[in-house]
Amino acid sequence: MKILAIETSCDETAASVVDDGRVLSDVVASQVSFHKPYGGVVPEIASRQHMAHIAPVIRRALSDAQTDLGAIDGIAATAGPGLVGALLVGLQTAKSLARARGLPFVAVNHLLGHLLAARIEEEGVVRPEFPYMALLASGGHTGIYLVKSEDDVTCLGSTRDDAAGEAYDKVAKLLGLGYPGGPIIDTLAAFEGPAREFPQALRQRRSYEFSFSGVKTAVAQHVSRLGGPPDQDEISAIARGFQRAVVEILVRKVTLAAREKQVSRVVFGGGVAANKGLRAHAAKVCAELNLELFVPPFSRCTDNASMIGYAGYLALAAGKRTGFDVAPRANWPL
Ligand code: KG4
Ligand code: ZN
């Protein structure tokens, strides 16, 4: 069963062809350079860029998969959560294609896509069996999910304020490092050297909630106490301390959840899961606790359409269909 999948929830225009759960093509047109001058995603710009790129990205996904629309058996698209104007472009395109071609259509939850990304079949990649404890950490969401199957996902806790990726982006902006902040801070933090101390909110609570606005404020207060712009060494020391605070709390909570729910597998998803410091720290802690860790390849952590195609394939193959009256959703909790 060949699925064409479309993802436009934020600032990547993405399309993919997935055949019986295997990825045949995976095209992502990033808009980062258009949002960079503003230090974050500007919704209006995102919608306009999606409009400009959606058709060529779909054409490219079909040609990379050496197929065409005539050979497609179903269409999947992200319907939320995300920016409504951005979602609208991909969702409307998907509905139009499905209606014009008389193909089955399914709307996919973006969070479910991230949570299942580690299970995408790929040569040489070991996939986690169900059940697993998932940490989803991206620019828009941060939470812990018990995943028993693609139809049985329970959110155990999420952030009370900023998402982890959002905190990375805001701290990078504050330090004048550019956008997106995650990879830049990750690179700076990788070098040995001193690290400033920043708080880890809700550390002692036996809950799976997070809060990242405090650490962001602590960085801002630290910078203002310096009495002038931080030099390169100071920026690196801040990056190391901030990264340590975020990474430690993420790993602490997801491993706590795995142990409490007696689940032996830990799975990562979302853009922040691309973080090298997070991957290294999680590998160490999981080994100590006898937990198996599964992290998708970098390109499947950040936004992509193959994860939407994979989730869409499972839904369509199970006979699920979405009506053409479905609307984009800014919020769509799992
Ligand atoms: O999953 P994603 O591509 O989009 C959303 O669904 O939000 O995640 C984007 C977020 C951004 O905040 C970006 O700074 C962060 O993921 N990110 C990282 C890294 N790469 C991307 N954060 C920390 N370390 C990274 N290496
Ligand atoms: Zn995402």
mmCIF file of C-alpha atoms and ligand atoms in Angstrom:
data_model
loop_
_atom_site.group_PDB
_atom_site.id
_atom_site.type_symbol
_atom_site.label_atom_id
_atom_site.label_comp_id
_atom_site.label_asym_id
_atom_site.label_seq_id
_atom_site.Cartn_x
_atom_site.Cartn_y
_atom_site.Cartn_z
ATOM 1 C CA MET A 1 0.000 0.000 0.000
ATOM 2 C CA LYS A 2 1.639 3.223 -1.221
ATOM 3 C CA ILE A 3 0.861 6.336 0.828
ATOM 4 C CA LEU A 4 1.632 9.924 -0.101
ATOM 5 C CA ALA A 5 2.103 11.917 3.116
ATOM 6 C CA ILE A 6 2.179 15.684 3.596
ATOM 7 C CA GLU A 7 3.440 17.623 6.623
ATOM 8 C CA THR A 8 3.170 21.413 7.008
ATOM 9 C CA SER A 9 2.541 21.955 10.725
ATOM 10 C CA CYS A 10 5.331 24.470 11.301
ATOM 11 C CA ASP A 11 8.245 25.666 9.178
ATOM 12 C CA GLU A 12 9.108 22.620 7.058
ATOM 13 C CA THR A 13 7.205 21.805 3.883
ATOM 14 C CA ALA A 14 7.521 18.030 3.675
ATOM 15 C CA ALA A 15 6.222 15.145 1.580
ATOM 16 C CA SER A 16 7.023 11.459 1.563
ATOM 17 C CA VAL A 17 5.992 8.235 -0.127
ATOM 18 C CA VAL A 18 5.717 5.266 2.233
ATOM 19 C CA ASP A 19 5.113 1.765 0.891
ATOM 20 C CA ASP A 20 3.818 -0.805 3.418
ATOM 21 C CA GLY A 21 5.595 1.099 6.192
ATOM 22 C CA ARG A 22 8.890 1.500 4.292
ATOM 23 C CA VAL A 23 10.032 4.961 3.270
ATOM 24 C CA LEU A 24 10.570 5.351 -0.481
ATOM 25 C CA SER A 25 11.157 9.096 -0.424
ATOM 26 C CA ASP A 26 11.457 11.823 2.182
ATOM 27 C CA VAL A 27 11.571 15.438 0.984
ATOM 28 C CA VAL A 28 11.856 18.406 3.363
ATOM 29 C CA ALA A 29 11.991 22.039 2.215
ATOM 30 C CA SER A 30 13.164 24.032 5.201
ATOM 31 C CA GLN A 31 12.088 27.653 5.636
ATOM 32 C CA VAL A 32 14.678 28.383 8.313
ATOM 33 C CA SER A 33 16.413 31.145 6.349
ATOM 34 C CA PHE A 34 13.133 33.079 6.036
ATOM 35 C CA HIS A 35 12.421 32.962 9.774
ATOM 36 C CA LYS A 36 16.008 33.467 10.941
ATOM 37 C CA PRO A 37 15.929 37.285 10.892
ATOM 38 C CA TYR A 38 13.019 37.170 13.377
ATOM 39 C CA GLY A 39 14.593 34.644 15.776
ATOM 40 C CA GLY A 40 11.585 32.318 15.514
ATOM 41 C CA VAL A 41 8.835 31.086 13.224
ATOM 42 C CA VAL A 42 6.568 33.822 11.828
ATOM 43 C CA PRO A 43 3.213 32.114 11.097
ATOM 44 C CA GLU A 44 2.282 34.324 8.135
ATOM 45 C CA ILE A 45 5.641 33.698 6.457
ATOM 46 C CA ALA A 46 5.298 29.954 7.139
ATOM 47 C CA SER A 47 1.903 29.794 5.383
ATOM 48 C CA ARG A 48 3.157 31.712 2.348
ATOM 49 C CA GLN A 49 6.267 29.565 2.056
ATOM 50 C CA HIS A 50 4.193 26.385 2.272
ATOM 51 C CA MET A 51 2.009 27.727 -0.557
ATOM 52 C CA ALA A 52 5.079 28.321 -2.694
ATOM 53 C CA HIS A 53 6.711 24.939 -2.023
ATOM 54 C CA ILE A 54 3.962 22.385 -1.507
ATOM 55 C CA ALA A 55 3.488 21.397 -5.166
ATOM 56 C CA PRO A 56 7.211 21.058 -6.052
ATOM 57 C CA VAL A 57 7.879 19.165 -2.800
ATOM 58 C CA ILE A 58 5.110 16.646 -3.578
ATOM 59 C CA ARG A 59 6.337 16.264 -7.164
ATOM 60 C CA ARG A 60 9.855 15.653 -5.876
ATOM 61 C CA ALA A 61 8.638 13.073 -3.320
ATOM 62 C CA LEU A 62 6.833 11.177 -6.098
ATOM 63 C CA SER A 63 9.794 11.302 -8.470
ATOM 64 C CA ASP A 64 12.324 10.323 -5.756
ATOM 65 C CA ALA A 65 10.102 7.303 -5.064
ATOM 66 C CA GLN A 66 10.041 6.592 -8.820
ATOM 67 C CA THR A 67 6.291 6.656 -8.826
ATOM 68 C CA ASP A 68 3.397 8.937 -9.716
ATOM 69 C CA LEU A 69 -0.019 9.836 -8.357
ATOM 70 C CA GLY A 70 -1.647 7.076 -10.389
ATOM 71 C CA ALA A 71 0.190 4.473 -8.301
ATOM 72 C CA ILE A 72 -0.716 5.996 -4.911
ATOM 73 C CA ASP A 73 -3.246 4.053 -2.791
ATOM 74 C CA GLY A 74 -3.919 6.594 -0.037
ATOM 75 C CA ILE A 75 -3.158 10.098 1.223
ATOM 76 C CA ALA A 76 -2.153 11.153 4.742
ATOM 77 C CA ALA A 77 -1.618 14.658 6.084
ATOM 78 C CA THR A 78 -0.876 16.309 9.392
ATOM 79 C CA ALA A 79 -4.012 17.990 10.744
ATOM 80 C CA GLY A 80 -2.490 19.267 14.006
ATOM 81 C CA PRO A 81 -1.230 20.299 16.423
ATOM 82 C CA GLY A 82 0.571 23.211 14.807
ATOM 83 C CA LEU A 83 0.121 26.611 13.198
ATOM 84 C CA VAL A 84 -3.387 26.653 11.723
ATOM 85 C CA GLY A 85 -2.460 28.654 8.631
ATOM 86 C CA ALA A 86 0.503 26.375 7.952
ATOM 87 C CA LEU A 87 -1.468 23.160 8.536
ATOM 88 C CA LEU A 88 -4.220 24.425 6.263
ATOM 89 C CA VAL A 89 -1.927 24.395 3.224
ATOM 90 C CA GLY A 90 -0.850 20.754 3.542
ATOM 91 C CA LEU A 91 -4.195 19.477 4.738
ATOM 92 C CA GLN A 92 -6.144 21.197 1.980
ATOM 93 C CA THR A 93 -3.708 19.968 -0.663
ATOM 94 C CA ALA A 94 -4.018 16.410 0.661
ATOM 95 C CA LYS A 95 -7.822 16.549 0.733
ATOM 96 C CA SER A 96 -7.941 17.969 -2.797
ATOM 97 C CA LEU A 97 -5.653 15.241 -4.152
ATOM 98 C CA ALA A 98 -7.623 12.511 -2.373
ATOM 99 C CA ARG A 99 -10.955 13.836 -3.604
ATOM 100 C CA ALA A 100 -9.774 14.379 -7.177
ATOM 101 C CA ARG A 101 -8.231 10.915 -7.342
ATOM 102 C CA GLY A 102 -10.899 9.108 -5.321
ATOM 103 C CA LEU A 103 -8.302 7.943 -2.794
ATOM 104 C CA PRO A 104 -8.775 7.119 0.894
ATOM 105 C CA PHE A 105 -7.617 9.933 3.144
ATOM 106 C CA VAL A 106 -6.509 10.041 6.772
ATOM 107 C CA ALA A 107 -5.586 12.979 9.019
ATOM 108 C CA VAL A 108 -2.568 12.298 11.237
ATOM 109 C CA ASN A 109 -1.664 13.760 14.616
ATOM 110 C CA HIS A 110 1.833 15.291 14.371
ATOM 111 C CA LEU A 111 2.713 14.114 17.900
ATOM 112 C CA LEU A 112 1.815 10.521 17.011
ATOM 113 C CA GLY A 113 4.129 10.817 14.005
ATOM 114 C CA HIS A 114 7.031 11.827 16.285
ATOM 115 C CA LEU A 115 6.165 9.062 18.779
ATOM 116 C CA LEU A 116 6.206 6.364 16.079
ATOM 117 C CA ALA A 117 9.232 7.676 14.110
ATOM 118 C CA ALA A 118 11.590 5.246 15.861
ATOM 119 C CA ARG A 119 9.473 2.341 14.571
ATOM 120 C CA ILE A 120 9.852 3.164 10.887
ATOM 121 C CA GLU A 121 11.299 0.111 9.153
ATOM 122 C CA GLU A 122 14.786 0.653 7.869
ATOM 123 C CA GLU A 123 17.722 -1.501 6.876
ATOM 124 C CA GLY A 124 20.122 -1.879 9.790
ATOM 125 C CA VAL A 125 17.945 0.020 12.293
ATOM 126 C CA VAL A 126 16.671 -1.811 15.372
ATOM 127 C CA ARG A 127 13.081 -0.754 16.067
ATOM 128 C CA PRO A 128 11.512 -0.739 19.518
ATOM 129 C CA GLU A 129 8.745 -3.240 20.242
ATOM 130 C CA PHE A 130 5.686 -2.044 22.170
ATOM 131 C CA PRO A 131 5.248 -1.037 24.929
ATOM 132 C CA TYR A 132 7.728 1.822 25.328
ATOM 133 C CA MET A 133 8.127 5.028 27.289
ATOM 134 C CA ALA A 134 8.569 7.932 24.898
ATOM 135 C CA LEU A 135 10.067 11.339 25.450
ATOM 136 C CA LEU A 136 8.710 13.751 22.868
ATOM 137 C CA ALA A 137 10.707 16.969 22.922
ATOM 138 C CA SER A 138 10.333 19.473 20.106
ATOM 139 C CA GLY A 139 9.884 23.178 19.477
ATOM 140 C CA GLY A 140 6.169 23.028 20.233
ATOM 141 C CA HIS A 141 5.784 20.130 22.673
ATOM 142 C CA THR A 142 7.533 18.358 25.494
ATOM 143 C CA GLY A 143 5.986 15.406 27.269
ATOM 144 C CA ILE A 144 6.236 11.797 28.310
ATOM 145 C CA TYR A 145 4.015 9.181 26.695
ATOM 146 C CA LEU A 146 3.363 5.543 27.434
ATOM 147 C CA VAL A 147 3.026 3.969 23.976
ATOM 148 C CA LYS A 148 1.407 0.510 24.049
ATOM 149 C CA SER A 149 0.493 0.509 20.361
ATOM 150 C CA GLU A 150 -0.206 3.069 17.636
ATOM 151 C CA ASP A 151 -3.791 3.188 18.966
ATOM 152 C CA ASP A 152 -2.970 3.196 22.660
ATOM 153 C CA VAL A 153 -0.922 6.231 23.662
ATOM 154 C CA THR A 154 -1.215 7.863 27.096
ATOM 155 C CA CYS A 155 0.317 11.209 27.994
ATOM 156 C CA LEU A 156 1.752 10.936 31.523
ATOM 157 C CA GLY A 157 2.833 14.554 31.752
ATOM 158 C CA SER A 158 3.916 17.485 29.641
ATOM 159 C CA THR A 159 5.416 20.920 30.019
ATOM 160 C CA ARG A 160 3.541 23.513 32.040
ATOM 161 C CA ASP A 161 4.993 26.349 29.979
ATOM 162 C CA ASP A 162 7.725 26.372 27.294
ATOM 163 C CA ALA A 163 8.668 23.318 25.240
ATOM 164 C CA ALA A 164 12.313 22.206 25.532
ATOM 165 C CA GLY A 165 13.102 23.262 21.945
ATOM 166 C CA GLU A 166 11.438 26.613 22.542
ATOM 167 C CA ALA A 167 13.723 27.138 25.560
ATOM 168 C CA TYR A 168 16.751 26.333 23.376
ATOM 169 C CA ASP A 169 15.568 28.815 20.756
ATOM 170 C CA LYS A 170 14.852 31.569 23.316
ATOM 171 C CA VAL A 171 18.177 31.144 25.121
ATOM 172 C CA ALA A 172 20.044 31.169 21.791
ATOM 173 C CA LYS A 173 18.220 34.381 20.840
ATOM 174 C CA LEU A 174 19.121 35.940 24.180
ATOM 175 C CA LEU A 175 22.789 35.062 23.623
ATOM 176 C CA GLY A 176 22.653 36.405 20.050
ATOM 177 C CA LEU A 177 23.432 32.976 18.576
ATOM 178 C CA GLY A 178 20.794 32.759 15.846
ATOM 179 C CA TYR A 179 17.913 30.447 14.986
ATOM 180 C CA PRO A 180 17.174 27.571 15.483
ATOM 181 C CA GLY A 181 19.001 27.557 18.785
ATOM 182 C CA GLY A 182 19.083 23.832 19.528
ATOM 183 C CA PRO A 183 21.866 22.737 17.167
ATOM 184 C CA ILE A 184 23.970 25.859 17.907
ATOM 185 C CA ILE A 185 23.843 25.406 21.703
ATOM 186 C CA ASP A 186 24.396 21.657 21.265
ATOM 187 C CA THR A 187 27.607 22.349 19.307
ATOM 188 C CA LEU A 188 28.889 24.921 21.823
ATOM 189 C CA ALA A 189 28.097 22.610 24.736
ATOM 190 C CA ALA A 190 30.046 19.743 23.189
ATOM 191 C CA PHE A 191 33.405 21.408 23.938
ATOM 192 C CA GLU A 192 34.991 20.741 27.336
ATOM 193 C CA GLY A 193 35.063 23.663 29.757
ATOM 194 C CA PRO A 194 33.341 25.302 32.721
ATOM 195 C CA ALA A 195 29.547 25.243 32.959
ATOM 196 C CA ARG A 196 27.308 27.767 34.721
ATOM 197 C CA GLU A 197 24.723 26.347 37.142
ATOM 198 C CA PHE A 198 21.065 26.673 36.210
ATOM 199 C CA PRO A 199 17.985 25.308 38.004
ATOM 200 C CA GLN A 200 16.076 22.161 37.008
ATOM 201 C CA ALA A 201 12.401 22.868 37.708
ATOM 202 C CA LEU A 202 10.218 20.128 39.267
ATOM 203 C CA ARG A 203 13.288 17.918 39.707
ATOM 204 C CA GLN A 204 12.221 16.357 42.986
ATOM 205 C CA ARG A 205 8.552 15.950 42.053
ATOM 206 C CA ARG A 206 7.493 12.416 41.230
ATOM 207 C CA SER A 207 5.444 13.770 38.377
ATOM 208 C CA TYR A 208 6.182 13.727 34.669
ATOM 209 C CA GLU A 209 5.575 17.412 34.169
ATOM 210 C CA PHE A 210 8.265 19.789 33.002
ATOM 211 C CA SER A 211 8.809 23.534 33.225
ATOM 212 C CA PHE A 212 11.411 25.324 31.133
ATOM 213 C CA SER A 213 10.508 28.984 31.563
ATOM 214 C CA GLY A 214 12.522 29.154 34.825
ATOM 215 C CA VAL A 215 15.808 28.057 33.302
ATOM 216 C CA LYS A 216 15.324 30.536 30.461
ATOM 217 C CA THR A 217 14.732 33.352 33.000
ATOM 218 C CA ALA A 218 17.756 32.198 35.029
ATOM 219 C CA VAL A 219 19.936 32.514 31.915
ATOM 220 C CA ALA A 220 18.500 36.001 31.235
ATOM 221 C CA GLN A 221 19.202 37.090 34.843
ATOM 222 C CA HIS A 222 22.712 35.653 34.697
ATOM 223 C CA VAL A 223 23.421 37.599 31.487
ATOM 224 C CA SER A 224 22.047 40.847 32.903
ATOM 225 C CA ARG A 225 24.229 40.450 36.042
ATOM 226 C CA LEU A 226 27.322 40.279 33.838
ATOM 227 C CA GLY A 227 26.882 43.986 33.182
ATOM 228 C CA GLY A 228 27.814 43.718 29.511
ATOM 229 C CA PRO A 229 27.553 41.345 26.582
ATOM 230 C CA PRO A 230 29.036 37.906 27.408
ATOM 231 C CA ASP A 231 32.307 37.015 25.668
ATOM 232 C CA GLN A 232 32.738 33.753 23.735
ATOM 233 C CA ASP A 233 34.005 31.787 26.764
ATOM 234 C CA GLU A 234 31.090 32.967 28.869
ATOM 235 C CA ILE A 235 28.587 32.096 26.109
ATOM 236 C CA SER A 236 30.042 28.584 25.941
ATOM 237 C CA ALA A 237 29.883 28.206 29.737
ATOM 238 C CA ILE A 238 26.224 29.306 29.674
ATOM 239 C CA ALA A 239 25.456 26.920 26.786
ATOM 240 C CA ARG A 240 27.026 24.005 28.673
ATOM 241 C CA GLY A 241 25.141 24.787 31.885
ATOM 242 C CA PHE A 242 21.816 25.331 30.110
ATOM 243 C CA GLN A 243 22.182 22.153 28.080
ATOM 244 C CA ARG A 244 23.079 20.164 31.177
ATOM 245 C CA ALA A 245 20.007 21.474 33.050
ATOM 246 C CA VAL A 246 17.627 20.623 30.199
ATOM 247 C CA VAL A 247 19.141 17.274 29.256
ATOM 248 C CA GLU A 248 19.353 15.999 32.838
ATOM 249 C CA ILE A 249 15.728 16.756 33.626
ATOM 250 C CA LEU A 250 14.482 15.209 30.360
ATOM 251 C CA VAL A 251 16.405 11.981 30.935
ATOM 252 C CA ARG A 252 15.563 11.882 34.642
ATOM 253 C CA LYS A 253 11.806 12.103 34.015
ATOM 254 C CA VAL A 254 11.552 9.650 31.128
ATOM 255 C CA THR A 255 13.637 7.012 32.911
ATOM 256 C CA LEU A 256 11.650 7.547 36.127
ATOM 257 C CA ALA A 257 8.444 6.978 34.152
ATOM 258 C CA ALA A 258 9.844 3.828 32.519
ATOM 259 C CA ARG A 259 10.810 2.354 35.882
ATOM 260 C CA GLU A 260 7.552 3.285 37.605
ATOM 261 C CA LYS A 261 5.444 1.815 34.797
ATOM 262 C CA GLN A 262 7.787 -1.176 34.470
ATOM 263 C CA VAL A 263 8.546 -0.574 30.825
ATOM 264 C CA SER A 264 12.008 -1.609 29.666
ATOM 265 C CA ARG A 265 12.269 0.528 26.495
ATOM 266 C CA VAL A 266 12.841 4.267 26.218
ATOM 267 C CA VAL A 267 12.207 5.975 22.879
ATOM 268 C CA PHE A 268 12.947 9.562 21.814
ATOM 269 C CA GLY A 269 11.175 11.719 19.269
ATOM 270 C CA GLY A 270 11.030 15.384 18.197
ATOM 271 C CA GLY A 271 13.671 17.920 17.180
ATOM 272 C CA VAL A 272 15.388 18.037 20.579
ATOM 273 C CA ALA A 273 16.021 14.283 20.300
ATOM 274 C CA ALA A 274 18.626 15.265 17.682
ATOM 275 C CA ASN A 275 20.657 16.733 20.570
ATOM 276 C CA LYS A 276 23.981 14.951 20.897
ATOM 277 C CA GLY A 277 24.341 15.779 24.591
ATOM 278 C CA LEU A 278 20.858 14.361 25.255
ATOM 279 C CA ARG A 279 21.638 11.181 23.323
ATOM 280 C CA ALA A 280 24.946 10.667 25.153
ATOM 281 C CA HIS A 281 23.513 11.311 28.623
ATOM 282 C CA ALA A 282 20.470 9.120 27.939
ATOM 283 C CA ALA A 283 22.692 6.278 26.681
ATOM 284 C CA LYS A 284 24.693 6.414 29.924
ATOM 285 C CA VAL A 285 21.684 6.569 32.267
ATOM 286 C CA CYS A 286 19.707 3.914 30.372
ATOM 287 C CA ALA A 287 22.704 1.546 30.462
ATOM 288 C CA GLU A 288 22.998 2.053 34.243
ATOM 289 C CA LEU A 289 19.287 1.360 34.724
ATOM 290 C CA ASN A 290 19.128 -1.563 32.308
ATOM 291 C CA LEU A 291 16.739 0.226 29.972
ATOM 292 C CA GLU A 292 16.931 -0.136 26.203
ATOM 293 C CA LEU A 293 17.216 3.208 24.394
ATOM 294 C CA PHE A 294 15.941 3.847 20.853
ATOM 295 C CA VAL A 295 16.626 7.133 19.092
ATOM 296 C CA PRO A 296 15.543 7.730 15.482
ATOM 297 C CA PRO A 297 18.101 8.938 12.912
ATOM 298 C CA PHE A 298 18.606 12.743 13.046
ATOM 299 C CA SER A 299 16.418 13.433 10.002
ATOM 300 C CA ARG A 300 13.486 11.576 11.606
ATOM 301 C CA CYS A 301 13.762 13.567 14.879
ATOM 302 C CA THR A 302 13.072 16.949 13.311
ATOM 303 C CA ASP A 303 9.879 17.513 11.331
ATOM 304 C CA ASN A 304 9.451 15.259 8.299
ATOM 305 C CA ALA A 305 6.650 13.621 6.334
ATOM 306 C CA SER A 306 7.903 10.028 6.517
ATOM 307 C CA MET A 307 6.710 9.775 10.130
ATOM 308 C CA ILE A 308 3.299 11.066 8.997
ATOM 309 C CA GLY A 309 3.327 8.549 6.133
ATOM 310 C CA TYR A 310 4.198 5.744 8.539
ATOM 311 C CA ALA A 311 1.422 6.655 11.022
ATOM 312 C CA GLY A 312 -0.941 7.262 8.069
ATOM 313 C CA TYR A 313 -0.114 3.887 6.553
ATOM 314 C CA LEU A 314 -0.927 2.088 9.830
ATOM 315 C CA ALA A 315 -4.253 3.947 10.080
ATOM 316 C CA LEU A 316 -5.275 3.434 6.436
ATOM 317 C CA ALA A 317 -4.225 -0.230 6.470
ATOM 318 C CA ALA A 318 -6.441 -0.673 9.571
ATOM 319 C CA GLY A 319 -9.364 0.744 7.579
ATOM 320 C CA LYS A 320 -9.445 4.179 9.229
ATOM 321 C CA ARG A 321 -10.636 7.109 7.131
ATOM 322 C CA THR A 322 -11.048 10.819 7.828
ATOM 323 C CA GLY A 323 -13.901 12.853 6.341
ATOM 324 C CA PHE A 324 -13.112 15.791 4.075
ATOM 325 C CA ASP A 325 -14.735 18.113 6.607
ATOM 326 C CA VAL A 326 -11.726 17.769 8.953
ATOM 327 C CA ALA A 327 -10.227 21.139 9.918
ATOM 328 C CA PRO A 328 -6.675 21.954 11.069
ATOM 329 C CA ARG A 329 -6.231 21.974 14.832
ATOM 330 C CA ALA A 330 -3.840 24.245 16.725
ATOM 331 C CA ASN A 331 -4.218 21.894 19.714
ATOM 332 C CA TRP A 332 -4.788 18.181 19.399
ATOM 333 C CA PRO A 333 -3.747 16.352 22.558
ATOM 334 C CA LEU A 334 -3.128 12.625 22.284
HETATM 335 O O1 KG4 B 1 10.274 18.514 15.905
HETATM 336 P P1 KG4 B 1 10.702 19.856 15.370
HETATM 337 O O2 KG4 B 1 11.462 19.869 14.061
HETATM 338 O O3 KG4 B 1 9.473 20.810 15.192
HETATM 339 C C1 KG4 B 1 8.394 20.856 16.095
HETATM 340 O O4 KG4 B 1 7.496 19.977 15.994
HETATM 341 O O5 KG4 B 1 8.446 21.748 16.960
HETATM 342 O O6 KG4 B 1 11.578 20.551 16.516
HETATM 343 C C2 KG4 B 1 12.177 21.799 16.303
HETATM 344 C C3 KG4 B 1 12.910 22.180 17.592
HETATM 345 C C4 KG4 B 1 13.526 23.575 17.578
HETATM 346 O O7 KG4 B 1 13.152 24.230 18.764
HETATM 347 C C5 KG4 B 1 15.036 23.304 17.558
HETATM 348 O O8 KG4 B 1 15.795 24.277 18.221
HETATM 349 C C6 KG4 B 1 15.114 21.975 18.273
HETATM 350 O O9 KG4 B 1 13.982 21.249 17.827
HETATM 351 N N1 KG4 B 1 16.327 21.244 17.924
HETATM 352 C C7 KG4 B 1 17.276 20.940 18.830
HETATM 353 C C8 KG4 B 1 18.328 20.315 18.121
HETATM 354 N N2 KG4 B 1 17.970 20.247 16.794
HETATM 355 C C9 KG4 B 1 16.737 20.825 16.700
HETATM 356 N N3 KG4 B 1 17.323 21.163 20.154
HETATM 357 C C10 KG4 B 1 18.414 20.762 20.814
HETATM 358 N N4 KG4 B 1 19.473 20.191 20.196
HETATM 359 C C11 KG4 B 1 19.480 19.943 18.868
HETATM 360 N N5 KG4 B 1 20.538 19.374 18.299
HETATM 361 ZN ZN ZN B 2 7.489 18.267 15.253
#
